[in-house]
Tab-separated table of C-alpha atoms in Angstrom:
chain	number	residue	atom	x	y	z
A	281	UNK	CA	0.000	0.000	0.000
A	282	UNK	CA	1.249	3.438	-0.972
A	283	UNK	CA	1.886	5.807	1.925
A	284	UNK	CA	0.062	9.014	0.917
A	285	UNK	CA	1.788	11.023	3.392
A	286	UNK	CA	5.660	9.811	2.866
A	287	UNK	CA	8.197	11.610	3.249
A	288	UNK	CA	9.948	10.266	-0.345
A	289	UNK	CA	5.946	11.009	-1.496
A	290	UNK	CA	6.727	15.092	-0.197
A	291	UNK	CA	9.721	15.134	-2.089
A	292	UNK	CA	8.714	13.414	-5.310
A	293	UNK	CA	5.731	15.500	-5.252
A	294	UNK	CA	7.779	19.156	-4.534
A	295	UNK	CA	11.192	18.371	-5.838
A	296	UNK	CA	12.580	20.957	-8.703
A	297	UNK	CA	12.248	19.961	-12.200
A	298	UNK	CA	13.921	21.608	-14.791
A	299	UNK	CA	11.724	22.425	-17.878
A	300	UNK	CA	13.819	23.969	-19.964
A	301	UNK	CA	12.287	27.145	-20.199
A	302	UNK	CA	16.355	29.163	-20.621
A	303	UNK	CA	17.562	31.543	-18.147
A	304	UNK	CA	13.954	32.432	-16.738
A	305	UNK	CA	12.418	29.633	-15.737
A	306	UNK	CA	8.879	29.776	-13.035
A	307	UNK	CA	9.725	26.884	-10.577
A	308	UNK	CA	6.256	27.674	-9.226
A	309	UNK	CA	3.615	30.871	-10.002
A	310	UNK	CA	5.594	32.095	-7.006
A	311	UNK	CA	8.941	30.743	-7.422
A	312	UNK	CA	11.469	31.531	-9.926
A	313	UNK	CA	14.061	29.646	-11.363
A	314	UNK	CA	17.446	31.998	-12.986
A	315	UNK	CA	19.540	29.390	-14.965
A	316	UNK	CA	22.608	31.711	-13.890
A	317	UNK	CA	25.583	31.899	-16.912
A	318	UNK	CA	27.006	35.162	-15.973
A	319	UNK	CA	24.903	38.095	-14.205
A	320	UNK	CA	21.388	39.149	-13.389
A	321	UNK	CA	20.200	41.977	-11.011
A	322	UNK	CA	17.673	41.424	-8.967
A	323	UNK	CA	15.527	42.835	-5.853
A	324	UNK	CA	17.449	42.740	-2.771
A	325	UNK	CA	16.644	40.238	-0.598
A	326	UNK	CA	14.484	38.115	-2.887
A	327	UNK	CA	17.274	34.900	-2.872
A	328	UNK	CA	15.595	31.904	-1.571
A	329	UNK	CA	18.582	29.090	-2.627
A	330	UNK	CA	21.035	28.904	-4.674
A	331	UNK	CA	23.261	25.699	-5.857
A	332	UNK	CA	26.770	26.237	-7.854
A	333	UNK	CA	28.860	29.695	-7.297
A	334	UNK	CA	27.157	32.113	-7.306
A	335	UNK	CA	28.217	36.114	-5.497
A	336	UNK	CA	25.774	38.655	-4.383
A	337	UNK	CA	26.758	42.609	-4.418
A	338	UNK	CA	24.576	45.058	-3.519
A	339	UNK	CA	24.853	48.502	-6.108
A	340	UNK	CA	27.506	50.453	-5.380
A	341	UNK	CA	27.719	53.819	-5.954
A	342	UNK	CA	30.139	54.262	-8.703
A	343	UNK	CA	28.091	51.715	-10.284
A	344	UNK	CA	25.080	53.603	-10.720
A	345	UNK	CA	25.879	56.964	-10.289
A	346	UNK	CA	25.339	59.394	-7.802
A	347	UNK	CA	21.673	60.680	-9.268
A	348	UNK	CA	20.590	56.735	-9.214
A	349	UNK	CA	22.397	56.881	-4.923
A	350	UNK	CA	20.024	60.031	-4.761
A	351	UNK	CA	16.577	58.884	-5.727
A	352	UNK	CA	17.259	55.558	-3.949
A	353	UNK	CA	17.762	57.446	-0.655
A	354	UNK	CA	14.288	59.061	-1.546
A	355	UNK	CA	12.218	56.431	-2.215
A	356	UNK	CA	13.213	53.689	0.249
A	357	UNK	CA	14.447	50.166	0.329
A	358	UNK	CA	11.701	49.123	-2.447
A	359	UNK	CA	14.357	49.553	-5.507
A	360	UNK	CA	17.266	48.047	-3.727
A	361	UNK	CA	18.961	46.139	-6.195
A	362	UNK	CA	21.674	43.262	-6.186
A	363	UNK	CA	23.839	41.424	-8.813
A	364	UNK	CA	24.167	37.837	-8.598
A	365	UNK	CA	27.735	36.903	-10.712
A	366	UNK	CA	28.404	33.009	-11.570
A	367	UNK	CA	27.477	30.129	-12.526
A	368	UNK	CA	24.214	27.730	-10.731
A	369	UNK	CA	20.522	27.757	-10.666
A	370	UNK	CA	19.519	30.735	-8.169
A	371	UNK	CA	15.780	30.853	-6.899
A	372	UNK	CA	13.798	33.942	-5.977
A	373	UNK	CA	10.369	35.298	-4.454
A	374	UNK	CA	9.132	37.962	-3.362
A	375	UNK	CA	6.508	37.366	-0.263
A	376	UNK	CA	4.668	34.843	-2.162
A	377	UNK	CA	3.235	36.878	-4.783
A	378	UNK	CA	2.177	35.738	-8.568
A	379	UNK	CA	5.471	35.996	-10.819
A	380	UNK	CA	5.303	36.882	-14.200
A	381	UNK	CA	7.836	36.594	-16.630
A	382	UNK	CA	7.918	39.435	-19.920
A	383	UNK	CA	10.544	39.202	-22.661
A	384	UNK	CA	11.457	42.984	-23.814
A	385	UNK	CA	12.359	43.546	-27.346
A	386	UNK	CA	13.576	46.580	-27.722
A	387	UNK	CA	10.714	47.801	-25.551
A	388	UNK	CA	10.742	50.306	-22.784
A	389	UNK	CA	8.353	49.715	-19.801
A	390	UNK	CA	7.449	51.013	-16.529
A	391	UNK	CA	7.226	48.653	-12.892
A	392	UNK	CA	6.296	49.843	-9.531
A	393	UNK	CA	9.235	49.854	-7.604
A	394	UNK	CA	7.928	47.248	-5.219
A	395	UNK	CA	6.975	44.702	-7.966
A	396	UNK	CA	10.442	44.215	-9.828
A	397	UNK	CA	11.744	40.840	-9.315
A	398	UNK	CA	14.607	40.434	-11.658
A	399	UNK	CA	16.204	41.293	-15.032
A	400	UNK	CA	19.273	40.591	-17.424
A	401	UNK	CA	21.934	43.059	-16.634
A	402	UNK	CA	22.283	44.470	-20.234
A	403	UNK	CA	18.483	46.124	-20.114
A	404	UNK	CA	19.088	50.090	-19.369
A	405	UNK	CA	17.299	50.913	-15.912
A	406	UNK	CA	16.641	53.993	-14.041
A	407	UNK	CA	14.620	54.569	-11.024
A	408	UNK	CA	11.463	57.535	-11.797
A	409	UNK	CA	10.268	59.291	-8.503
A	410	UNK	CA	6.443	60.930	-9.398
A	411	UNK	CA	7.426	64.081	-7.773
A	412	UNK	CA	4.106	65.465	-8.555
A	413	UNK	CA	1.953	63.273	-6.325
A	414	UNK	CA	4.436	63.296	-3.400
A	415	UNK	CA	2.212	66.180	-1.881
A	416	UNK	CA	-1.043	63.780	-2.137
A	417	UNK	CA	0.281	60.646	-1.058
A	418	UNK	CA	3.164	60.352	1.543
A	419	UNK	CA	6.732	60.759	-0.065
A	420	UNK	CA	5.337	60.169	-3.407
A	421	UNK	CA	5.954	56.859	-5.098
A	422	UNK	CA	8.642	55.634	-7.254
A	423	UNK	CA	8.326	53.288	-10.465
A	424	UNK	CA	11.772	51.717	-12.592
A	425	UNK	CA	12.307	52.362	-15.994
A	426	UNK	CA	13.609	49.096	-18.052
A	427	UNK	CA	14.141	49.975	-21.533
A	428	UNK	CA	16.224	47.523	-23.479
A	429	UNK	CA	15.605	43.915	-25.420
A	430	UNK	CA	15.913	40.976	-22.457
A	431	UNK	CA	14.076	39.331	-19.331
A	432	UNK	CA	12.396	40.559	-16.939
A	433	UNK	CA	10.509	39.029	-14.237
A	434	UNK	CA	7.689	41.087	-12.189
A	435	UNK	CA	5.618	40.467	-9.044
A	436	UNK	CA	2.062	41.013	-8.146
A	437	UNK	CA	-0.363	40.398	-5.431
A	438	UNK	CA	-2.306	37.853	-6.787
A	439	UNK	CA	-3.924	36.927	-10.620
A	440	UNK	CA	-2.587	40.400	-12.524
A	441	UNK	CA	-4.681	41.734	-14.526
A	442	UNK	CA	-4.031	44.183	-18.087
A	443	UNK	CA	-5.945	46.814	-19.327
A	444	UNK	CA	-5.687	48.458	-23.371
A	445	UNK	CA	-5.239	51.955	-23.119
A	446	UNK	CA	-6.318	53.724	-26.119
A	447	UNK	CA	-6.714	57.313	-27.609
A	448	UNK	CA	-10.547	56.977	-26.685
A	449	UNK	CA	-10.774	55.477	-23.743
A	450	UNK	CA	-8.330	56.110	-21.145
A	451	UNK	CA	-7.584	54.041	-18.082
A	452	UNK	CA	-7.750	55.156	-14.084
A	453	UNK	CA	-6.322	53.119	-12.124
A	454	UNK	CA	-5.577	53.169	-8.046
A	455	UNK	CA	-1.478	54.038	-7.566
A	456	UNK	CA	-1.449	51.596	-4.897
A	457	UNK	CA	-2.817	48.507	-6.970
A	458	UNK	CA	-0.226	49.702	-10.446
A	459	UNK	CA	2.575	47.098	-11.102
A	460	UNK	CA	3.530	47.871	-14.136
A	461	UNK	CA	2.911	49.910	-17.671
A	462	UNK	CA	3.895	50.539	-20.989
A	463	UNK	CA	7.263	52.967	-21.616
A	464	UNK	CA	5.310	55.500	-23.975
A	465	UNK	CA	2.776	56.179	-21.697
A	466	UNK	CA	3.306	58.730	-19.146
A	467	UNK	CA	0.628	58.994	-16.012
A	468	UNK	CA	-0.742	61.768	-15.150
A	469	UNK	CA	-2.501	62.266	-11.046
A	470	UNK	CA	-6.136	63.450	-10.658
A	471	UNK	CA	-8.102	64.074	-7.224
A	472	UNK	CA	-11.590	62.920	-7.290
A	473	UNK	CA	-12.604	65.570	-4.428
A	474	UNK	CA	-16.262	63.499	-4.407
A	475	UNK	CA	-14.421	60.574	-3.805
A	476	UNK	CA	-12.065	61.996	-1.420
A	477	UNK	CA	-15.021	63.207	0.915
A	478	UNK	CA	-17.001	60.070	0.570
A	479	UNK	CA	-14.018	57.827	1.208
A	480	UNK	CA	-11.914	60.087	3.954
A	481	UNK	CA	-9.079	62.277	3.615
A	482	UNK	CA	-6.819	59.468	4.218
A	483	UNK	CA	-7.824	57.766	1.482
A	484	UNK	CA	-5.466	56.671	-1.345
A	485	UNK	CA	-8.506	55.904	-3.842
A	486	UNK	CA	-9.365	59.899	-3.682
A	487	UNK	CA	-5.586	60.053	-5.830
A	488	UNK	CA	-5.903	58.138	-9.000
A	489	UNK	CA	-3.329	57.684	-11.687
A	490	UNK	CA	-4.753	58.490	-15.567
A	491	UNK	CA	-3.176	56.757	-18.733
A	492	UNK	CA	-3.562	58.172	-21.886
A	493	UNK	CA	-2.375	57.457	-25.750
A	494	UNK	CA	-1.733	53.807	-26.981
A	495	UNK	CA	-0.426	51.028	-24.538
A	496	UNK	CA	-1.638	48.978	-21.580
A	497	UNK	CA	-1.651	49.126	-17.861
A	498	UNK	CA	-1.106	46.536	-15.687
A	499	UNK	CA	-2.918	46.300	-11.979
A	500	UNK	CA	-3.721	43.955	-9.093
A	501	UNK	CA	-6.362	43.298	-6.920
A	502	UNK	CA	-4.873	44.276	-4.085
A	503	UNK	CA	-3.443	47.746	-2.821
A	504	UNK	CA	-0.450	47.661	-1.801
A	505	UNK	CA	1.085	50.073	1.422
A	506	UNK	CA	4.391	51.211	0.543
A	507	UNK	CA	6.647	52.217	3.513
A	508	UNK	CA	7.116	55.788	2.227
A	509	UNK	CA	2.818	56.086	3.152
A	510	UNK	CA	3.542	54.197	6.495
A	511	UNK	CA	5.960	56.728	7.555
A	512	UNK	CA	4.190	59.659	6.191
């Protein structure tokens, strides 16, 4: 008789399996897999395991410049980034959320500083601090630029869900529940002042973000609290 609750059963039954997926691989919807061959960067933090040789270095500053240092220092430990250098199969999460995986061809594209994972070390990155808001919300909040051809791997709270944007119809969506958006769209912050006095003053939904042109949006359901609004 077959013992359901084995411990060889447990490990046949959650034991990696490689499935050839290339450098990017999703171990589980919250797991991923980086078939490392040289470097990556990813969020600090986010290693789970690693097997072969593989180094972790946090960004210096020389590395990314003192404007990069700068912004950083403004917007908190949500863009801290690391490299991980060698050769081995490195695994990362993020909290358990949903992990999604996007291939950019010479695209650009926007992720809220929170929900970057990972991404190859050639892709051009810079971190964007909405300036504009920072009087409505706490501190503001902060988004990376990737712009580049490569992988990059994203995090979300939950099933992720994308919305069109078009010339006609243009998207609102709440800044706290944003992961990620196209790189030719810029956002633009409007105050619902109904909203704001139904909701409370303290609300974040009063503040929405407004897309316009030709692109897509990407949101959760699920708003998250960054620790720039918990300090505010």
């Amino acid at each position: 008789m077959e013992r359901k609750y084995s411990i060889e059963q447990f490990i046949e039954n959650t034991q990696e399996r490689d499935k050839g997926q290339g450098l990017f691989e999703l171990e589980t919807e919250r797991l991923l897999e980086i078939n490392l061959e040289d470097a990556i960067l990813a969020k600090a933090g986010a290693m789970v395991a690693y097997k072969g040789h593989v180094k972790f270095e946090r960004q210096g500053v020389l590395e990314q410049g003192i404007g990069k240092l700068f912004k950083k220092a403004l917007t908190g430990e949500g863009t801290s980034l690391m490299y991980a250098r060698g050769h081995g199969k490195l695994y990362l999460a993020d909290q358990g959320k949903k992990i999604s995986i996007l291939e950019l061809s010479q695209d650009s594209l926007y992720v809220n500083g929170n929900d970057i994972l990972a991404f190859e070390s050639n892709i051009q990155w810079d971190i964007k601090l909405m300036r504009k808001v920072a009087g409505i919300l706490s501190g503001g909040l902060f988004h990376v630029k990737l712009e580049g051809s490569g992988l990059v791997a994203i995090t979300s709270h939950y099933e992720p869900l994308t919305l069109k944007v078009t010339q006609n119809e243009p998207v609102f969506t709440d800044p706290n529940a944003t992961v990620a958006w196209s790189g030719n769209l810029t956002p633009e912050f409007v105050t619902d002042i109904s909203l704001k006095t139904f909701i409370g003053r303290s609300s974040g939904e009063s503040v929405q973000m407004k897309f316009q042109g030709d692109g897509f949006v990407v949101v959760q359901p699920f708003e998250e609290v960054y620790m720039n609004q918990q300090n505010g």
